[in-house]
């Protein structure tokens, strides 16, 4: 059910009324013009001639057209220009407006367009009942399985709910502009959207600034690494720290970097026996199956260290050659 605090407007005999707890009050044209959007418009059963039909095998978006064609094939054309309907399962309740309604609608179109939804007493009863009798506009009708069978009620007529619900909403194809019911929310919505955009753009600009600053810092740090000759190292910061002697673990970093360079210059025919680091001089002792592999190791080690690598000792053996090489760091 709708909240009882919502405003109800009742339409009957070309006149609009405001429904209040103590009754209904007739509304003037000025009062109608001053109505705030969002009210519920209830159309009197006396303004409508009701009929029903089976739901056609067609898309819902074409339902207006199918109902119009059905009415034109059943009633005089002048009675079919204005109608409303409500579907329930595979049945449709149709309300046809009188010819006199056309003039009233032209004059008060905004009253219809500003309504949150439009309904009628019969629509509420039809929504919740399949088999019943009802008096609409002084005419007794009998409904079986949601289809109007005749105009002679076979049981006590049901009374409409005094508080309609949105479930009993009627569709009025000729009321094109239904957005008017939300006009009172447009300004607050626009303000909220504007605030959201301002905050979003502000956050984006701040984030963009942070990214630019981070990029500049990374470029500056990379420049320092390149100038220090450690840019190609796996841990340029650690190596730079080691070179500067600014850490108590600098000797450990130094050892790791030496091992890294030797590993890069190493080939599968070189066997490591020992590595001796004294000050800034490194002596590597090992063996190889052939002197040619030793020369290859010497060249690669010189390439990765950027230093002069000297072969200081070689001893020929049955299975190859043992050697010692030396370079500075």
XYZ file of C-alpha atoms in Angstrom:
329
model
C 0.000 0.000 0.000
C 1.050 3.583 -0.546
C 2.040 5.757 2.357
C -1.078 7.527 3.601
C 0.853 10.813 3.702
C 1.111 10.831 -0.093
C -1.223 13.276 -1.795
C -4.239 11.888 -3.662
C -6.036 13.722 -6.463
C -9.401 12.401 -7.607
C -10.828 13.049 -11.096
C -14.567 12.798 -11.694
C -16.983 14.518 -14.119
C -14.255 16.782 -15.525
C -13.378 18.045 -12.054
C -10.308 17.446 -9.883
C -10.519 16.994 -6.111
C -7.918 16.832 -3.347
C -8.619 13.880 -1.050
C -8.205 14.732 2.648
C -8.991 12.824 5.878
C -12.199 14.816 6.215
C -13.365 14.457 2.623
C -12.547 15.884 -0.772
C -12.101 19.490 -1.839
C -12.577 20.829 -5.348
C -9.387 22.284 -6.869
C -9.292 25.472 -8.919
C -7.201 25.880 -12.047
C -4.599 27.844 -10.080
C -4.428 25.161 -7.398
C -3.974 22.533 -10.102
C -1.154 24.559 -11.643
C 0.522 24.843 -8.232
C 0.406 21.098 -7.541
C 3.843 19.629 -6.814
C 4.701 16.560 -8.912
C 4.525 13.098 -7.379
C 0.886 12.782 -6.316
C -1.386 9.822 -7.090
C -4.168 10.545 -9.571
C -7.284 8.393 -9.150
C -9.735 8.419 -12.064
C -13.370 7.746 -11.130
C -14.907 4.584 -12.565
C -17.685 6.782 -13.956
C -15.135 8.282 -16.382
C -14.273 4.912 -17.897
C -16.009 2.168 -19.811
C -14.317 -1.105 -18.934
C -13.625 -4.077 -21.163
C -11.105 -6.917 -21.106
C -9.076 -8.964 -23.580
C -6.658 -11.864 -23.704
C -2.997 -10.925 -23.853
C -1.919 -11.038 -27.525
C 1.060 -13.091 -28.639
C 3.181 -10.007 -29.257
C 6.053 -8.054 -27.647
C 4.984 -5.826 -24.745
C 6.462 -2.779 -26.471
C 3.778 -3.199 -29.151
C 0.970 -3.713 -26.646
C -0.422 -0.178 -27.097
C -0.848 -0.785 -30.811
C -2.500 -4.191 -30.341
C -4.981 -2.834 -27.821
C -5.794 0.103 -30.107
C -6.411 -2.264 -33.024
C -8.595 -4.473 -30.820
C -10.719 -1.489 -29.736
C -11.069 -0.191 -33.296
C -12.388 -3.569 -34.343
C -14.901 -3.639 -31.494
C -16.076 -0.073 -30.820
C -16.739 3.105 -32.856
C -13.539 4.929 -33.774
C -14.475 8.132 -31.916
C -14.574 6.162 -28.645
C -11.117 4.657 -29.044
C -8.836 7.698 -29.166
C -8.201 7.761 -25.414
C -7.862 4.587 -23.358
C -5.901 3.200 -20.440
C -5.027 -0.378 -19.520
C -3.432 -2.688 -16.964
C -2.115 -6.179 -17.691
C -2.422 -9.075 -15.243
C -0.946 -12.354 -16.339
C -2.379 -13.092 -19.776
C -5.390 -10.793 -19.286
C -5.744 -7.042 -19.833
C -8.201 -4.634 -18.225
C -8.992 -1.722 -20.564
C -10.688 1.541 -19.638
C -12.094 3.702 -22.470
C -12.526 7.445 -21.831
C -15.603 9.289 -23.044
C -15.412 11.689 -25.998
C -15.831 14.639 -23.591
C -12.590 13.689 -21.853
C -10.536 14.900 -24.829
C -11.215 18.557 -24.088
C -10.451 18.136 -20.366
C -7.155 16.420 -21.122
C -6.063 19.142 -23.540
C -6.704 21.739 -20.839
C -5.139 19.860 -17.917
C -2.524 17.676 -19.571
C 0.119 18.686 -17.005
C -2.059 17.414 -14.160
C -1.841 13.947 -15.712
C 1.840 14.165 -16.629
C 2.949 15.273 -13.140
C 1.307 12.318 -11.384
C 3.571 9.647 -9.884
C 1.104 7.142 -11.269
C -2.550 6.995 -12.346
C -5.082 4.405 -11.247
C -8.820 3.836 -10.727
C -10.950 2.069 -8.066
C -11.745 -0.762 -10.473
C -8.042 -1.278 -11.264
C -7.288 -1.960 -7.592
C -10.052 -4.552 -7.289
C -9.117 -6.187 -10.607
C -5.456 -6.474 -9.620
C -6.197 -8.612 -6.549
C -9.237 -10.624 -7.688
C -9.960 -12.990 -10.580
C -13.640 -13.806 -10.026
C -15.907 -11.085 -8.645
C -18.789 -8.703 -9.210
C -18.321 -4.955 -9.245
C -20.328 -1.793 -9.771
C -18.529 0.652 -12.076
C -20.217 3.948 -12.893
C -23.575 2.597 -11.748
C -23.269 -0.494 -13.960
C -22.986 -3.946 -12.392
C -20.473 -6.216 -14.104
C -19.405 -9.808 -13.540
C -15.765 -10.904 -13.964
C -14.750 -14.545 -14.351
C -11.091 -15.527 -14.631
C -10.267 -11.807 -15.031
C -12.522 -11.479 -18.087
C -15.741 -9.369 -18.062
C -18.511 -11.824 -18.908
C -21.707 -9.737 -18.624
C -23.283 -6.752 -16.907
C -25.220 -8.721 -14.329
C -23.330 -9.377 -11.131
C -23.881 -12.882 -9.761
C -22.549 -12.129 -6.280
C -22.237 -9.253 -3.835
C -20.129 -6.526 -5.489
C -16.662 -5.862 -4.076
C -15.796 -2.449 -2.728
C -12.627 -0.657 -3.907
C -9.678 -0.141 -1.570
C -9.743 3.466 -0.334
C -5.931 3.564 -0.484
C -4.708 2.547 -3.962
C -1.296 1.007 -4.541
C 1.199 1.268 -7.379
C 0.339 -2.334 -8.266
C -2.944 -0.991 -9.677
C -1.181 1.537 -11.908
C -2.870 2.174 -15.248
C -0.935 2.795 -18.451
C -2.144 5.806 -20.440
C -0.460 5.722 -23.883
C -1.526 9.278 -24.707
C 0.281 10.723 -21.641
C 3.695 10.963 -23.278
C 5.631 13.061 -20.796
C 5.667 11.160 -17.489
C 8.977 12.703 -16.380
C 7.185 15.671 -14.833
C 6.514 13.612 -11.711
C 10.217 13.839 -10.881
C 10.764 17.546 -11.464
C 11.021 18.285 -7.754
C 14.042 15.998 -7.581
C 15.873 17.421 -10.582
C 17.663 20.269 -8.797
C 18.855 18.119 -5.835
C 19.915 15.422 -8.296
C 21.802 17.969 -10.407
C 23.578 19.271 -7.292
C 24.551 15.740 -6.226
C 25.844 14.941 -9.710
C 27.820 18.200 -9.804
C 29.368 17.456 -6.383
C 30.226 13.946 -7.486
C 31.903 15.232 -10.659
C 33.854 17.875 -8.721
C 35.155 15.340 -6.202
C 35.892 12.796 -8.927
C 37.785 15.295 -11.073
C 39.608 16.580 -7.992
C 40.689 13.081 -6.999
C 41.757 12.360 -10.559
C 43.859 15.513 -10.749
C 45.498 14.755 -7.402
C 46.232 11.196 -8.444
C 47.552 12.415 -11.790
C 49.861 14.825 -9.947
C 51.125 12.052 -7.659
C 51.835 9.840 -10.676
C 53.761 12.635 -12.391
C 55.840 13.269 -9.264
C 56.539 9.546 -8.884
C 57.576 9.314 -12.531
C 59.934 12.268 -12.135
C 61.488 10.709 -9.032
C 61.950 7.376 -10.820
C 63.606 9.120 -13.783
C 65.940 11.062 -11.490
C 66.889 7.883 -9.610
C 67.501 6.037 -12.885
C 69.791 8.878 -13.998
C 71.790 8.501 -10.780
C 72.066 4.734 -11.312
C 73.299 5.228 -14.884
C 75.892 7.775 -13.862
C 77.130 5.420 -11.108
C 77.252 2.476 -13.530
C 74.824 0.307 -11.562
C 71.696 0.675 -13.729
C 72.044 -2.858 -15.150
C 72.417 -4.461 -11.741
C 69.651 -6.588 -10.261
C 69.794 -4.401 -7.138
C 71.058 -0.998 -8.277
C 70.209 0.671 -4.971
C 72.123 -1.938 -2.948
C 75.100 -1.743 -5.235
C 75.089 2.040 -5.133
C 74.976 1.869 -1.343
C 77.867 -0.562 -1.355
C 79.930 1.658 -3.643
C 79.282 4.617 -1.384
C 80.211 2.622 1.701
C 77.145 3.952 3.430
C 75.909 0.730 5.026
C 77.301 -1.685 7.572
C 76.424 -4.533 5.208
C 78.334 -2.989 2.291
C 80.892 -5.815 2.292
C 78.068 -8.338 1.924
C 76.650 -6.382 -1.008
C 80.128 -6.196 -2.502
C 80.555 -9.967 -2.319
C 77.153 -10.565 -3.894
C 77.897 -8.205 -6.797
C 81.224 -9.918 -7.434
C 79.538 -13.295 -7.496
C 76.933 -11.879 -9.854
C 79.577 -10.677 -12.326
C 81.501 -13.965 -12.181
C 78.277 -15.896 -12.751
C 77.497 -13.806 -15.854
C 80.966 -14.442 -17.296
C 80.889 -18.136 -16.400
C 80.415 -20.884 -18.998
C 79.578 -24.556 -18.514
C 83.197 -25.641 -19.003
C 84.487 -23.589 -16.075
C 84.633 -25.148 -12.600
C 85.046 -22.806 -9.633
C 87.521 -23.862 -6.945
C 87.777 -20.659 -4.882
C 87.185 -16.925 -4.925
C 89.466 -14.724 -2.830
C 88.511 -11.084 -2.204
C 91.204 -8.887 -0.700
C 90.474 -5.195 -0.618
C 89.592 -4.278 -4.174
C 91.299 -7.286 -5.766
C 89.537 -10.515 -6.647
C 91.393 -13.747 -7.375
C 89.435 -16.540 -9.022
C 90.843 -20.093 -9.042
C 89.254 -22.814 -11.116
C 89.691 -25.388 -13.846
C 88.555 -25.980 -17.412
C 88.633 -28.794 -19.931
C 90.425 -26.620 -22.484
C 92.468 -23.431 -22.605
C 90.051 -21.970 -25.166
C 87.230 -21.999 -22.595
C 89.532 -20.191 -20.165
C 90.134 -17.444 -22.711
C 86.364 -17.196 -23.334
C 85.793 -16.855 -19.562
C 88.465 -14.130 -19.379
C 86.788 -12.107 -22.149
C 83.268 -12.442 -20.739
C 84.410 -11.541 -17.231
C 86.168 -8.445 -18.558
C 83.010 -7.507 -20.434
C 80.629 -7.774 -17.453
C 83.003 -6.128 -14.963
C 84.366 -3.462 -17.239
C 87.791 -4.225 -15.764
C 91.025 -5.740 -17.046
C 91.034 -9.475 -16.223
C 94.465 -11.133 -16.095
C 95.332 -14.827 -16.264
C 98.051 -15.061 -13.614
C 98.636 -18.822 -13.484
C 97.842 -21.968 -15.491
C 98.765 -25.603 -14.837
C 98.252 -28.287 -17.515
C 96.604 -31.468 -16.239
C 95.480 -34.738 -17.810
C 91.812 -33.729 -17.754
C 92.329 -30.080 -18.658
C 93.918 -27.010 -17.163
C 93.742 -25.338 -13.746
C 94.134 -21.570 -13.598
C 93.970 -18.368 -11.617
C 92.587 -15.044 -12.885
C 92.687 -11.678 -11.157
C 90.760 -8.421 -11.555
C 90.019 -5.294 -9.560
C 86.661 -4.021 -8.368
